[in-house]
Amino acid sequence: PPIADLENTISKNSDVVSVMSPAGCSHVNGFKVDNWKQNLRLIYQCFVWSGSVETRKRKAKSCICHLCGAHLNRLHSCLHCVFFGCFSKKHIHEHAKNKRHNLAIDLLYGGIYCFVCQDYIYDKDMEQIAKEEQRKAWKLQGRSPLLLCIGEKYSMWEPTKRELELLRHNPKRRKITANCTIGLRGLINLGNTCFMNCIVQALTHTPLLRDFFLSDRHKCEMQSNSCLVCEMSQLFQEFYSGHRSPHIPFRLLHLVWTHARHLAGYEQQDAHEFLIAALDVLHRHCKDDNGKKANNPNHCSCIIDQIFTGGLQSDVTCQVCHGVSTTIDPFWDISLDLPGSSTPFWPLSPGSDGSVVNGDSHPSGATTLTDCLRRFTRPEHLGSSAKIKCSGCHSYQESTKQLTMKRLPIVACFHLKRFEHSAKLRRKITTYVSFPLELDMTPFMASSKESRMNGQYQQPVDSYSLFAVVNHQGTLESGHYTTFIRQHKDQWFKCDDAIITKASIKDVLDSEGYLLFYHKQFLEYE
Amino acid sequence: MKMEDMSLSGLDNTKLEALAHDVYSDLVEDACLGLCFEVHRAVKQGYFFLDETDQESIKDFEIVDQPGVDIFGQVYNQWKNKECVCPNCSRSIAASRFAPHLEKCLGMGRNSSRIANRRIASSNNTSKSESDQEDNDDVNDNDWSYGSEKKGELIQSNPNSPRRSKSLKHKNGELSSNVNPDLYKYNYSSGISYETLGPEELRSILTTQCGVVSEHTKKMCTRSQRCPQHTDEQRRAVRVFLLGPSASTLPDSDTMLENDGYDAPDGQLIMSRLQWDGSSDISPSDSASSKASTNNSESKRPKKKKKPSTLTLTTTGSGGERDKGQERERGDRDRVVCGGSGSSSSQNALGLSSRKKRPKLPVPPALSIYDDLN
């Protein structure tokens, strides 16, 4: 039976150069006659991969073992005649012996079993048909397994014969293990460009973005070679190349300055601004990917939007008639005021409004990220000098405004407003703000607010994990940016331009924090 | 397990749980079977062991965690001699000075329109060869090579920057010494004659300036790309005329038009329009959250996100290219002759440059580890 064969083939393979037992077998030749292809296709369509509701129903009803009536038990269909038999009770084996029908197909995964070889075999032609039918069925089902893979089943890479040969002759590999440097690389400072380097590190360690580019999903339609998305793709290649010397991102700088003129100029700049500008240019260039015209104002489904774009809901409530006017704006980051700035900050005591605190254990009095978020989403009385025209009252009335998250992006970026530029003073606010490794955004969602108002249960929202922290050291006039990034689940590294060193979680959590990047834990189907 | 048409409503909890458990274990078994098939297939087709790495390769890429070296085991501070080729001018530039070079090369800095004008001046000026001028540009990129300039000349002949003094010259040497005094015959509002310019220079100029050719003087307008005297149509037309039909797809002119909104006086960062649930015209780059989170006291400030420069004359004494760059910037600002920015205070000039460049937060890097290890 198959397990014994598996052991055989494994031991054969431990001799690197030994010849593989052929994946196919000669016993299929008896089957490959006349209209066998069409017959095989039918079997796949009807009994293995059901694309539509009808075929699924038919499969469920008609596929039972002819001997024992079982639906499961690894049901197989004979390839030579109409017979279903389960594998576990050997009913299909009986049939094969009695009728001398050598081939059967597993109805769950479509594998073809040869009773003479007593093993599953992989015949090239039959495999081809199987793949096509599987793809057809997936298209029919129209499911998107991942947000990124719309309508097309994700299939693992399989090498061709030629590739197999090449790979066997060249056994050296660049394999990503738990303790390896691949994916990490320093960046040369091009002259006060640490603001760019720190953002590049954060982006290249955004898992979904990395996966998108490493699986080559960007199909460029720009005529010139000034596509920033292509350059991003190239950047990932550089990071995963295994090179140890730092990368020189001069082309990236050139492209960003070309496409985001407002950033231009050799002077020290703000990392947060660079992030927004870079996302914007990437988003614009990505639009070509989906065949959407640049002037299509509607929802874009480019990778940038899928990963970074959230929706911020702003509710303005009239104090007189209590009518609410709601707008939802897209956002790529949430900018949070800090205590110590000239804008008043009321640190709310944990749990004062009954909402969940993120299990922060912080030294007494230290402000937490959750505090900042609570302040961000608090109802704010707009004051008598800022009356809003109320459509219910048909007059100007005082109102309160409240912000909540309508939709959270997969990657949430929090911007701590450390640089103050009021008319009187310009300074950097160095107040320590503690931020957690895991963040629960439930209390700040628009849906939670509604639930609270209706006295209903707050549906918990997926938690977010910290994966990158951009820090600014120095003063407003002179400073330097570095980034902590997370790799291999729980390893952290400090990226200081060209120098990458290992960091501890404590280093990360004790740092001041300027830009905090959180990644959603679980992805959902659309 | 036989499948029957059975109603679930009549069953009690135990039976339902048992059914659920059956379904669950079937699913788990199926999943395991799937994995077995994957492995079996990979082994039989010969690619199961393909990702095995030799010990040597594994050691090669192992993370190093020791003081004084990075994760690759390399000592810090050995990357000083990296070079790169400028995508714009194809010259080889030291990597750590690429940014200042690029600024000039793309014609983006406050300095560069003057440099462009200077090139034009030199091409008309027989007393100086163009290559000399180019060398002077190079000197701008490098540090502290005074060369053969006339140091004193500019200072006396420049009426527009009374603050220039000999002491500043020491810190900001290369600038004061390299600019041709003839330059100051070119007032910012006069024009450039396009006939004498090569395509590269034209391209460079057209990335920062309006460029529309005046019918009277036959010269190109040197105001910014948003100059109110000419329309976008005119600007597009002159680009097509001077650079060929492909010029209309120059990313510069296109993005410049788009990015103009970015400099809009009301401070809105309007680069692209995204509808969001049909209720908003704002792009995420408008930093909606940033605007939204300001409270009353902040709203009294001018809406533009002004981040005025506060570069100070810090002489930190470290062997820093950065210091010099910093000084250079300030010096430039003092001497830019442009409409509207005649402020004599270096600290405010940045915010008021005629290009209406959006003021940024200047964060010159502090002493970096390179400096420490110098």
PDB file of C-alpha atoms in Angstrom, chain A residues 6 9-10 13 20-23 60 69 71-72 74 106 108-109 119-122 127 158-159 164 167-168 171-175 179-182 184 188-193 242 244-246 248 250 253-254 257-270 273 276 280 283-284 297-299 309-312 328-335 337 343-344 375-376 380 382 401 403 417 419 421-423 426 472 476-480 491 493 496 498-502, chain B residues 1-3 26 30-31 33-34 37-38 40-41 43-47 49-54 56-57 60-63 65 69-72 74 76 79 82-85 87-88 95-100 102-103 106 108 110 207 251-252 255-256 258-259 262-263 271-277 279-280 282-285 287-290 292-298 301 306-308 310-312 322 325 328-329 347 350 355 357-366 369-370:
ATOM      1  CA  LEU A   6       6.405   6.290   0.352  1.00  0.00           C
ATOM      2  CA  THR A   9      10.854   6.450  -2.409  1.00  0.00           C
ATOM      3  CA  ILE A  10      12.089   8.499   0.511  1.00  0.00           C
ATOM      4  CA  ASN A  13      15.926   9.990  -2.483  1.00  0.00           C
ATOM      5  CA  MET A  20      13.675   8.579  -9.244  1.00  0.00           C
ATOM      6  CA  SER A  21      11.150   5.869  -9.780  1.00  0.00           C
ATOM      7  CA  PRO A  22       8.969   7.193 -12.539  1.00  0.00           C
ATOM      8  CA  ALA A  23       6.042   9.174 -11.318  1.00  0.00           C
ATOM      9  CA  ALA A  60     -23.256  14.500  -2.549  1.00  0.00           C
ATOM     10  CA  GLY A  69     -23.240   2.873   0.973  1.00  0.00           C
ATOM     11  CA  HIS A  71     -20.118   8.570   1.554  1.00  0.00           C
ATOM     12  CA  LEU A  72     -16.674   8.990   2.927  1.00  0.00           C
ATOM     13  CA  ARG A  74     -11.901   7.715   0.931  1.00  0.00           C
ATOM     14  CA  ASP A 106      -9.867   9.451  -5.330  1.00  0.00           C
ATOM     15  CA  LEU A 108     -11.631  13.997  -2.618  1.00  0.00           C
ATOM     16  CA  TYR A 109      -8.327  15.065  -4.110  1.00  0.00           C
ATOM     17  CA  ASP A 119       0.342   3.283  -5.444  1.00  0.00           C
ATOM     18  CA  TYR A 120      -0.936   6.615  -6.594  1.00  0.00           C
ATOM     19  CA  ILE A 121       0.634   7.541  -9.886  1.00  0.00           C
ATOM     20  CA  TYR A 122       1.155  10.827 -11.626  1.00  0.00           C
ATOM     21  CA  GLU A 127      -2.247  15.495 -14.495  1.00  0.00           C
ATOM     22  CA  GLU A 158       5.999  22.810  -9.113  1.00  0.00           C
ATOM     23  CA  PRO A 159       9.251  22.587 -11.004  1.00  0.00           C
ATOM     24  CA  LEU A 164      14.313  19.779 -11.505  1.00  0.00           C
ATOM     25  CA  LEU A 167      18.067  22.345  -9.174  1.00  0.00           C
ATOM     26  CA  ARG A 168      19.603  18.961  -8.592  1.00  0.00           C
ATOM     27  CA  PRO A 171      22.348  22.087  -4.631  1.00  0.00           C
ATOM     28  CA  LYS A 172      23.265  25.332  -2.894  1.00  0.00           C
ATOM     29  CA  ARG A 173      20.210  27.081  -1.549  1.00  0.00           C
ATOM     30  CA  ARG A 174      19.310  30.370   0.025  1.00  0.00           C
ATOM     31  CA  LYS A 175      16.795  29.000   2.449  1.00  0.00           C
ATOM     32  CA  ASN A 179      17.633  32.367  12.306  1.00  0.00           C
ATOM     33  CA  CYS A 180      18.732  33.710   8.963  1.00  0.00           C
ATOM     34  CA  THR A 181      19.548  37.104   7.605  1.00  0.00           C
ATOM     35  CA  ILE A 182      17.740  36.763   4.313  1.00  0.00           C
ATOM     36  CA  LEU A 184      17.250  41.910   6.086  1.00  0.00           C
ATOM     37  CA  ILE A 188      22.983  53.583   2.596  1.00  0.00           C
ATOM     38  CA  ASN A 189      22.161  57.100   3.699  1.00  0.00           C
ATOM     39  CA  LEU A 190      22.272  59.239   0.578  1.00  0.00           C
ATOM     40  CA  GLY A 191      22.657  62.461   2.453  1.00  0.00           C
ATOM     41  CA  ASN A 192      20.106  63.028   5.221  1.00  0.00           C
ATOM     42  CA  THR A 193      17.846  60.395   3.728  1.00  0.00           C
ATOM     43  CA  GLY A 242      21.307  37.378   0.328  1.00  0.00           C
ATOM     44  CA  ARG A 244      25.213  41.590   2.892  1.00  0.00           C
ATOM     45  CA  SER A 245      26.423  44.964   1.806  1.00  0.00           C
ATOM     46  CA  PRO A 246      23.827  47.670   2.257  1.00  0.00           C
ATOM     47  CA  ILE A 248      21.918  51.992  -2.236  1.00  0.00           C
ATOM     48  CA  PHE A 250      19.299  56.016  -5.188  1.00  0.00           C
ATOM     49  CA  LEU A 253      14.933  58.458  -4.203  1.00  0.00           C
ATOM     50  CA  HIS A 254      15.033  59.645  -7.762  1.00  0.00           C
ATOM     51  CA  TRP A 257      11.324  62.945  -5.975  1.00  0.00           C
ATOM     52  CA  THR A 258      10.211  62.805  -9.562  1.00  0.00           C
ATOM     53  CA  HIS A 259       6.699  61.742  -8.699  1.00  0.00           C
ATOM     54  CA  ALA A 260       6.182  63.642  -5.482  1.00  0.00           C
ATOM     55  CA  ARG A 261       7.638  67.011  -6.201  1.00  0.00           C
ATOM     56  CA  HIS A 262       6.535  68.521  -2.980  1.00  0.00           C
ATOM     57  CA  LEU A 263       9.021  66.319  -1.218  1.00  0.00           C
ATOM     58  CA  ALA A 264      11.821  67.488  -3.362  1.00  0.00           C
ATOM     59  CA  GLY A 265      14.860  69.123  -2.081  1.00  0.00           C
ATOM     60  CA  TYR A 266      17.864  68.096  -0.176  1.00  0.00           C
ATOM     61  CA  GLU A 267      16.919  68.824   3.305  1.00  0.00           C
ATOM     62  CA  GLN A 268      15.938  66.769   6.239  1.00  0.00           C
ATOM     63  CA  GLN A 269      12.376  65.725   6.037  1.00  0.00           C
ATOM     64  CA  ASP A 270       9.686  64.080   8.011  1.00  0.00           C
ATOM     65  CA  GLU A 273       5.272  62.762   5.236  1.00  0.00           C
ATOM     66  CA  ILE A 276       2.145  59.210   2.950  1.00  0.00           C
ATOM     67  CA  ASP A 280       0.252  57.840  -2.669  1.00  0.00           C
ATOM     68  CA  HIS A 283      -1.226  53.765  -5.171  1.00  0.00           C
ATOM     69  CA  ARG A 284      -1.329  55.917  -8.284  1.00  0.00           C
ATOM     70  CA  PRO A 297     -12.483  58.023  -8.427  1.00  0.00           C
ATOM     71  CA  ASN A 298     -14.081  54.918  -7.093  1.00  0.00           C
ATOM     72  CA  HIS A 299     -12.749  52.279  -4.794  1.00  0.00           C
ATOM     73  CA  THR A 309      -6.525  52.072   3.486  1.00  0.00           C
ATOM     74  CA  GLY A 310      -8.964  52.354   6.319  1.00  0.00           C
ATOM     75  CA  GLY A 311     -12.110  54.387   6.788  1.00  0.00           C
ATOM     76  CA  LEU A 312     -12.464  57.051   9.437  1.00  0.00           C
ATOM     77  CA  ILE A 328     -16.365  58.603   6.101  1.00  0.00           C
ATOM     78  CA  ASP A 329     -12.928  59.513   4.897  1.00  0.00           C
ATOM     79  CA  PRO A 330     -10.206  57.173   3.778  1.00  0.00           C
ATOM     80  CA  PHE A 331      -7.012  57.198   5.766  1.00  0.00           C
ATOM     81  CA  TRP A 332      -3.585  55.645   5.703  1.00  0.00           C
ATOM     82  CA  ASP A 333      -2.533  56.639   9.166  1.00  0.00           C
ATOM     83  CA  ILE A 334      -3.975  57.884  12.430  1.00  0.00           C
ATOM     84  CA  SER A 335      -2.263  60.961  13.841  1.00  0.00           C
ATOM     85  CA  ASP A 337      -2.014  64.146  19.830  1.00  0.00           C
ATOM     86  CA  THR A 343      -3.395  70.963  22.851  1.00  0.00           C
ATOM     87  CA  PRO A 344      -5.015  69.847  26.059  1.00  0.00           C
ATOM     88  CA  ARG A 375      -8.763  60.677  23.314  1.00  0.00           C
ATOM     89  CA  PHE A 376      -8.832  60.526  19.539  1.00  0.00           C
ATOM     90  CA  GLU A 380     -15.657  66.652  21.270  1.00  0.00           C
ATOM     91  CA  LEU A 382     -17.130  72.016  19.005  1.00  0.00           C
ATOM     92  CA  LYS A 401     -18.003  65.672  16.822  1.00  0.00           C
ATOM     93  CA  LEU A 403     -14.322  60.072  15.325  1.00  0.00           C
ATOM     94  CA  LYS A 417       2.490  63.875  16.801  1.00  0.00           C
ATOM     95  CA  PHE A 419       6.585  67.702  16.350  1.00  0.00           C
ATOM     96  CA  HIS A 421       4.446  73.772  15.294  1.00  0.00           C
ATOM     97  CA  SER A 422       2.153  76.236  16.881  1.00  0.00           C
ATOM     98  CA  ALA A 423       2.538  79.926  16.234  1.00  0.00           C
ATOM     99  CA  ARG A 426       8.278  74.703  17.676  1.00  0.00           C
ATOM    100  CA  HIS A 472      13.277  59.778  15.915  1.00  0.00           C
ATOM    101  CA  LEU A 476      13.331  69.258  16.068  1.00  0.00           C
ATOM    102  CA  GLU A 477      16.292  70.923  14.447  1.00  0.00           C
ATOM    103  CA  SER A 478      18.541  67.967  14.216  1.00  0.00           C
ATOM    104  CA  GLY A 479      17.680  64.349  14.476  1.00  0.00           C
ATOM    105  CA  HIS A 480      17.967  60.888  13.070  1.00  0.00           C
ATOM    106  CA  GLN A 491      12.748  38.415  16.404  1.00  0.00           C
ATOM    107  CA  PHE A 493      15.997  44.045  14.556  1.00  0.00           C
ATOM    108  CA  ASP A 496      19.928  52.280  11.441  1.00  0.00           C
ATOM    109  CA  ALA A 498      23.344  50.710   6.780  1.00  0.00           C
ATOM    110  CA  ILE A 499      23.567  48.925  10.092  1.00  0.00           C
ATOM    111  CA  ILE A 500      21.221  46.132  11.072  1.00  0.00           C
ATOM    112  CA  THR A 501      21.552  44.677  14.550  1.00  0.00           C
ATOM    113  CA  LYS A 502      19.511  42.375  16.688  1.00  0.00           C
TER     114      LYS A 502
ATOM    115  CA  MET B   1     -21.904   7.416   7.981  1.00  0.00           C
ATOM    116  CA  LYS B   2     -24.952   7.352   5.870  1.00  0.00           C
ATOM    117  CA  MET B   3     -26.384  10.592   4.718  1.00  0.00           C
ATOM    118  CA  ASP B  26     -14.182  14.053   9.114  1.00  0.00           C
ATOM    119  CA  ASP B  30      -9.685  14.983   5.074  1.00  0.00           C
ATOM    120  CA  ALA B  31      -7.209  17.736   5.720  1.00  0.00           C
ATOM    121  CA  LEU B  33      -5.195  13.138   3.846  1.00  0.00           C
ATOM    122  CA  GLY B  34      -4.654  16.169   1.679  1.00  0.00           C
ATOM    123  CA  PHE B  37      -1.124  13.424  -0.888  1.00  0.00           C
ATOM    124  CA  GLU B  38       0.953  16.569  -1.187  1.00  0.00           C
ATOM    125  CA  HIS B  40       3.506  11.712  -1.615  1.00  0.00           C
ATOM    126  CA  ARG B  41       3.251  13.596  -4.849  1.00  0.00           C
ATOM    127  CA  VAL B  43       8.375  12.769  -3.264  1.00  0.00           C
ATOM    128  CA  LYS B  44       7.285  10.854  -6.325  1.00  0.00           C
ATOM    129  CA  GLN B  45       7.758  13.782  -8.652  1.00  0.00           C
ATOM    130  CA  GLY B  46      11.159  14.367  -7.167  1.00  0.00           C
ATOM    131  CA  TYR B  47      10.838  17.814  -5.712  1.00  0.00           C
ATOM    132  CA  PHE B  49      13.921  17.389  -1.086  1.00  0.00           C
ATOM    133  CA  LEU B  50      14.671  20.304  -3.319  1.00  0.00           C
ATOM    134  CA  ASP B  51      14.755  22.858  -0.571  1.00  0.00           C
ATOM    135  CA  GLU B  52      17.303  21.045   1.494  1.00  0.00           C
ATOM    136  CA  THR B  53      20.197  23.300   2.174  1.00  0.00           C
ATOM    137  CA  ASP B  54      23.737  22.331   2.880  1.00  0.00           C
ATOM    138  CA  GLU B  56      27.562  25.700   4.679  1.00  0.00           C
ATOM    139  CA  SER B  57      24.777  27.796   3.231  1.00  0.00           C
ATOM    140  CA  ASP B  60      26.462  31.650   5.667  1.00  0.00           C
ATOM    141  CA  PHE B  61      23.188  33.286   6.425  1.00  0.00           C
ATOM    142  CA  GLU B  62      23.058  32.832  10.133  1.00  0.00           C
ATOM    143  CA  ILE B  63      22.325  35.904  12.159  1.00  0.00           C
ATOM    144  CA  ASP B  65      24.479  38.884  17.435  1.00  0.00           C
ATOM    145  CA  VAL B  69      29.244  44.041  14.253  1.00  0.00           C
ATOM    146  CA  ASP B  70      25.927  43.940  12.470  1.00  0.00           C
ATOM    147  CA  ILE B  71      23.834  40.828  11.879  1.00  0.00           C
ATOM    148  CA  PHE B  72      25.996  39.881   8.936  1.00  0.00           C
ATOM    149  CA  GLN B  74      30.332  43.107   9.396  1.00  0.00           C
ATOM    150  CA  TYR B  76      30.145  49.212  11.140  1.00  0.00           C
ATOM    151  CA  TRP B  79      30.565  51.826   3.520  1.00  0.00           C
ATOM    152  CA  LYS B  82      29.953  53.438  -2.248  1.00  0.00           C
ATOM    153  CA  GLU B  83      29.049  55.078  -5.496  1.00  0.00           C
ATOM    154  CA  CYS B  84      26.063  55.183  -7.757  1.00  0.00           C
ATOM    155  CA  VAL B  85      25.169  56.433 -11.192  1.00  0.00           C
ATOM    156  CA  PRO B  87      19.678  58.293 -13.369  1.00  0.00           C
ATOM    157  CA  ASN B  88      19.342  61.841 -14.564  1.00  0.00           C
ATOM    158  CA  ALA B  95      26.322  57.489  -2.573  1.00  0.00           C
ATOM    159  CA  SER B  96      26.370  59.526   0.614  1.00  0.00           C
ATOM    160  CA  ARG B  97      26.161  62.707  -1.409  1.00  0.00           C
ATOM    161  CA  PHE B  98      23.656  61.533  -3.921  1.00  0.00           C
ATOM    162  CA  ALA B  99      20.714  63.382  -2.447  1.00  0.00           C
ATOM    163  CA  PRO B 100      22.205  66.857  -2.666  1.00  0.00           C
ATOM    164  CA  LEU B 102      20.051  64.876  -7.247  1.00  0.00           C
ATOM    165  CA  GLU B 103      18.403  67.972  -5.972  1.00  0.00           C
ATOM    166  CA  LEU B 106      16.728  67.547 -11.191  1.00  0.00           C
ATOM    167  CA  MET B 108      14.580  71.107  -7.687  1.00  0.00           C
ATOM    168  CA  ARG B 110      16.257  76.625  -4.421  1.00  0.00           C
ATOM    169  CA  THR B 207      10.871  70.533 -14.586  1.00  0.00           C
ATOM    170  CA  PRO B 251       6.103  62.507 -15.355  1.00  0.00           C
ATOM    171  CA  ASP B 252       7.332  65.877 -14.227  1.00  0.00           C
ATOM    172  CA  THR B 255       2.792  65.109 -11.590  1.00  0.00           C
ATOM    173  CA  MET B 256       3.587  68.724 -11.239  1.00  0.00           C
ATOM    174  CA  GLU B 258      -1.263  66.963  -9.902  1.00  0.00           C
ATOM    175  CA  ASN B 259       0.983  68.003  -7.132  1.00  0.00           C
ATOM    176  CA  TYR B 262      -0.480  69.839  -2.776  1.00  0.00           C
ATOM    177  CA  ASP B 263       0.837  73.321  -2.490  1.00  0.00           C
ATOM    178  CA  MET B 271      -3.096  64.428  -4.988  1.00  0.00           C
ATOM    179  CA  SER B 272      -5.742  62.088  -6.121  1.00  0.00           C
ATOM    180  CA  ARG B 273      -9.411  61.776  -5.552  1.00  0.00           C
ATOM    181  CA  LEU B 274     -10.807  58.679  -4.005  1.00  0.00           C
ATOM    182  CA  GLN B 275     -14.441  58.243  -3.414  1.00  0.00           C
ATOM    183  CA  TRP B 276     -15.125  56.496  -0.173  1.00  0.00           C
ATOM    184  CA  ASP B 277     -18.607  55.170   0.194  1.00  0.00           C
ATOM    185  CA  SER B 279     -19.267  60.445   0.756  1.00  0.00           C
ATOM    186  CA  SER B 280     -15.840  61.929   0.516  1.00  0.00           C
ATOM    187  CA  ILE B 282     -10.556  63.201   0.055  1.00  0.00           C
ATOM    188  CA  SER B 283      -7.585  61.034  -0.648  1.00  0.00           C
ATOM    189  CA  PRO B 284      -5.946  59.208   2.240  1.00  0.00           C
ATOM    190  CA  SER B 285      -2.928  61.351   1.642  1.00  0.00           C
ATOM    191  CA  SER B 287      -4.111  62.840   6.365  1.00  0.00           C
ATOM    192  CA  ALA B 288      -7.731  62.982   7.262  1.00  0.00           C
ATOM    193  CA  SER B 289      -6.968  61.757  10.698  1.00  0.00           C
ATOM    194  CA  SER B 290      -4.381  64.385  11.222  1.00  0.00           C
ATOM    195  CA  ALA B 292      -9.607  65.571  12.127  1.00  0.00           C
ATOM    196  CA  SER B 293      -7.792  65.292  15.350  1.00  0.00           C
ATOM    197  CA  THR B 294      -6.973  68.931  15.722  1.00  0.00           C
ATOM    198  CA  ASN B 295      -9.116  70.632  18.235  1.00  0.00           C
ATOM    199  CA  ASN B 296     -10.267  74.167  18.494  1.00  0.00           C
ATOM    200  CA  SER B 297      -7.099  75.769  19.610  1.00  0.00           C
ATOM    201  CA  GLU B 298      -5.228  74.389  16.690  1.00  0.00           C
ATOM    202  CA  ARG B 301      -3.620  78.446  13.367  1.00  0.00           C
ATOM    203  CA  LYS B 306       3.525  74.950   8.150  1.00  0.00           C
ATOM    204  CA  LYS B 307       6.684  73.505   9.460  1.00  0.00           C
ATOM    205  CA  PRO B 308       9.040  76.375   9.270  1.00  0.00           C
ATOM    206  CA  THR B 310      14.646  76.214  12.280  1.00  0.00           C
ATOM    207  CA  LEU B 311      18.011  75.282  11.030  1.00  0.00           C
ATOM    208  CA  THR B 312      20.422  76.890  13.361  1.00  0.00           C
ATOM    209  CA  ARG B 322      25.899  67.124   7.019  1.00  0.00           C
ATOM    210  CA  GLY B 325      25.099  70.756   3.828  1.00  0.00           C
ATOM    211  CA  ARG B 328      24.933  75.511   2.477  1.00  0.00           C
ATOM    212  CA  GLU B 329      21.216  75.407   2.547  1.00  0.00           C
ATOM    213  CA  GLN B 347      14.940  81.225   9.495  1.00  0.00           C
ATOM    214  CA  LEU B 350      12.371  78.417   3.665  1.00  0.00           C
ATOM    215  CA  ARG B 355       8.280  77.835  -5.618  1.00  0.00           C
ATOM    216  CA  LYS B 357       7.402  74.551  -1.863  1.00  0.00           C
ATOM    217  CA  ARG B 358       5.586  73.042   0.980  1.00  0.00           C
ATOM    218  CA  PRO B 359       7.601  73.683   4.081  1.00  0.00           C
ATOM    219  CA  LYS B 360       8.828  70.554   5.617  1.00  0.00           C
ATOM    220  CA  LEU B 361      10.050  69.515   8.944  1.00  0.00           C
ATOM    221  CA  PRO B 362      13.756  69.738   8.695  1.00  0.00           C
ATOM    222  CA  VAL B 363      15.410  67.051  10.694  1.00  0.00           C
ATOM    223  CA  PRO B 364      19.052  67.115  10.007  1.00  0.00           C
ATOM    224  CA  PRO B 365      20.527  63.946  11.353  1.00  0.00           C
ATOM    225  CA  ALA B 366      22.417  64.273  14.534  1.00  0.00           C
ATOM    226  CA  ILE B 369      27.429  56.473  14.397  1.00  0.00           C
ATOM    227  CA  TYR B 370      29.685  57.124  11.472  1.00  0.00           C
TER     228      TYR B 370
END
